[in-house]
PDB file of C-alpha atoms in Angstrom:
ATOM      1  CA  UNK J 268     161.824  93.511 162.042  1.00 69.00           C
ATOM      2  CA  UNK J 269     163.122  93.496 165.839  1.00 84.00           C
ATOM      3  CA  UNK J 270     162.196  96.256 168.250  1.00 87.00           C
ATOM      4  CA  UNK J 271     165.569  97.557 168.526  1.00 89.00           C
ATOM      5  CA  UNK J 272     165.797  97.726 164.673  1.00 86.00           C
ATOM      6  CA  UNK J 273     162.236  99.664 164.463  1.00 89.00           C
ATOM      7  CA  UNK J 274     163.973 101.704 167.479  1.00 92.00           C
ATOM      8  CA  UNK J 275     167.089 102.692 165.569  1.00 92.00           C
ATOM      9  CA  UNK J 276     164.804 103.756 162.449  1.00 89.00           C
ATOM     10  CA  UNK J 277     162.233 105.593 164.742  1.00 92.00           C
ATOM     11  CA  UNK J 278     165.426 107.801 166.301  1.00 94.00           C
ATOM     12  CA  UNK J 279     166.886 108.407 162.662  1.00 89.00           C
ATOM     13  CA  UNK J 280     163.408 109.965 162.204  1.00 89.00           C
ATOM     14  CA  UNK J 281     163.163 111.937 165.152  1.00 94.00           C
ATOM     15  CA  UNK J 282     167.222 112.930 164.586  1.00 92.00           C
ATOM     16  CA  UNK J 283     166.586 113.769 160.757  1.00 85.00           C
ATOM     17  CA  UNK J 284     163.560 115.826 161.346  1.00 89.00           C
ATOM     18  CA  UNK J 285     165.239 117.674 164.240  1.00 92.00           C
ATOM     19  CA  UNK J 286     167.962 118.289 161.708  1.00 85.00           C
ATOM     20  CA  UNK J 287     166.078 119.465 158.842  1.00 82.00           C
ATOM     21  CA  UNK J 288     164.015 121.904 161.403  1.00 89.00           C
ATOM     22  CA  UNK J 289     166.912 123.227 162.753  1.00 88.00           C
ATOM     23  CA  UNK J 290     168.649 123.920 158.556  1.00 82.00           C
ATOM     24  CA  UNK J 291     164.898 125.450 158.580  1.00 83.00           C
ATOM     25  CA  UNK J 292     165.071 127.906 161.422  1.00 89.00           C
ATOM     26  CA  UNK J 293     168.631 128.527 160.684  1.00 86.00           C
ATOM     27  CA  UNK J 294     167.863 130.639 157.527  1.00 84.00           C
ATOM     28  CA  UNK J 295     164.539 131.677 158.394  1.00 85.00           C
ATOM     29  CA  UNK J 296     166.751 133.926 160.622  1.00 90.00           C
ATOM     30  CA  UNK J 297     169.452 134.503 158.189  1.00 87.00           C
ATOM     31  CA  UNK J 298     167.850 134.873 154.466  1.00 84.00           C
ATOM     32  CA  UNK J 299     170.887 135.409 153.100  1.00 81.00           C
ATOM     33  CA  UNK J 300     171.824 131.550 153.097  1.00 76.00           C
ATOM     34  CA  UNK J 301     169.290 130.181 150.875  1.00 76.00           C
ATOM     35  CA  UNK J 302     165.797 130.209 151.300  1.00 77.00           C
ATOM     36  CA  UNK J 303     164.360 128.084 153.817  1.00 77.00           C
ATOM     37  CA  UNK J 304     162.156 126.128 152.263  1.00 76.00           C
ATOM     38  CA  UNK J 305     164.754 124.944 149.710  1.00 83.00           C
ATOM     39  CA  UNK J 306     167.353 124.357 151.849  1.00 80.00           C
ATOM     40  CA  UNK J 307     164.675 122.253 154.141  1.00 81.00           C
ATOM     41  CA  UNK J 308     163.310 120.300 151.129  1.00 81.00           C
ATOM     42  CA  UNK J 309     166.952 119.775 150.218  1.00 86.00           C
ATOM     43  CA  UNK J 310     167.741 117.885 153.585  1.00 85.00           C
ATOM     44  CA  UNK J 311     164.664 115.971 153.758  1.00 85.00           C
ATOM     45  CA  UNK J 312     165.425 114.853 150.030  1.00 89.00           C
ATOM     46  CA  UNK J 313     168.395 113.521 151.616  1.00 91.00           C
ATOM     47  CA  UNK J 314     167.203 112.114 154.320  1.00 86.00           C
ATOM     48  CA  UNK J 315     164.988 109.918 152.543  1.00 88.00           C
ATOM     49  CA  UNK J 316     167.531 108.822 150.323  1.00 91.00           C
ATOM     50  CA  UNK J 317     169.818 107.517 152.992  1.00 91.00           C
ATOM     51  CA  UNK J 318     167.261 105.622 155.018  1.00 88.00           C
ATOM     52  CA  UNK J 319     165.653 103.752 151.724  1.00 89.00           C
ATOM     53  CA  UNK J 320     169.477 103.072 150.869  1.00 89.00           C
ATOM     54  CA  UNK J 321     170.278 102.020 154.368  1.00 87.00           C
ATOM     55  CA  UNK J 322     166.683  99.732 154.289  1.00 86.00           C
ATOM     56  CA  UNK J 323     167.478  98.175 150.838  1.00 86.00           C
ATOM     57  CA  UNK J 324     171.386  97.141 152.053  1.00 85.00           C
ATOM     58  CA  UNK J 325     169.984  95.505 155.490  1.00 82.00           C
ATOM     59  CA  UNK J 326     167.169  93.583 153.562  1.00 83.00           C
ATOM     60  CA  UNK J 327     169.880  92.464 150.880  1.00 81.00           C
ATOM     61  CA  UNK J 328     172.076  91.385 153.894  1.00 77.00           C
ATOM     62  CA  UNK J 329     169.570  89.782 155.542  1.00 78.00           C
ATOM     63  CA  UNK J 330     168.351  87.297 152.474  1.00 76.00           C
ATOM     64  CA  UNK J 331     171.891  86.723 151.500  1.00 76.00           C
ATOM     65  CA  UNK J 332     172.484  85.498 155.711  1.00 73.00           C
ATOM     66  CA  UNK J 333     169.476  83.138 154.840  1.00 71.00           C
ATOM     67  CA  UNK J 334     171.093  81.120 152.589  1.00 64.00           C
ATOM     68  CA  UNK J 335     170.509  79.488 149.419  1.00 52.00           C
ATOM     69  CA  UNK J 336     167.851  76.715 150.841  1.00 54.00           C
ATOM     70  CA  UNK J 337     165.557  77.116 148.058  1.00 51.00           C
ATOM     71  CA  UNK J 338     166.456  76.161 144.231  1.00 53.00           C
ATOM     72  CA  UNK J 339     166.661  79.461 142.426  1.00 59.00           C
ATOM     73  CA  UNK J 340     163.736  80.622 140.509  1.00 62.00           C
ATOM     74  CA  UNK J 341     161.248  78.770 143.001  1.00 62.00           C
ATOM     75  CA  UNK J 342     158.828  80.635 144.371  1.00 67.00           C
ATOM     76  CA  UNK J 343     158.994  79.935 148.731  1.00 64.00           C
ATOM     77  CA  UNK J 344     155.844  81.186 150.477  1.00 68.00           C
ATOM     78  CA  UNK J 345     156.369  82.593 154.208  1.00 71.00           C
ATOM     79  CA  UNK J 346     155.202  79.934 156.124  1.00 70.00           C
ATOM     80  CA  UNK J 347     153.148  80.811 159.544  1.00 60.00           C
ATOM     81  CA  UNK J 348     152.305  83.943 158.914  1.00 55.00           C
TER      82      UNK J 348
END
């Protein structure tokens, strides 16, 4: 992965957590919306959800941009690594 693209995940972190904190806070104050530790659970459910969906469609995109170099069903080892 490139720094900008561990960059982008690292702020959808920092941006989801600050979001579920603030759903948190929100009816900690006012208990009659939901209880906060559902409603924070809820969000952070969600979260998680998005970025492994968001992961799983870049790595697709990225082996499909590679190409079809290798015959199908063969095994290709990562070479220098």
């Amino acid at each position: 992965m490139s720094t900008l693209a561990l960059f982008v995940l690292l702020l959808g972190v920092v941006v989801g957590l600050a979001v579920v904190a603030g759903l948190g806070y929100l009816v900690y104050r006012h208990p009659a919306l939901k209880t906060p530790v559902t409603v924070a659970v809820t969000a952070a459910g969600v979260l998680v959800a998005f970025v492994v969906g968001v992961v799983g469609v870049v790595s697709v995109a990225q082996a499909s941009a590679r190409g079809g170099d290798a015959d199908p069903g063969v095994t290709v080892l990562p070479s220098g690594r």
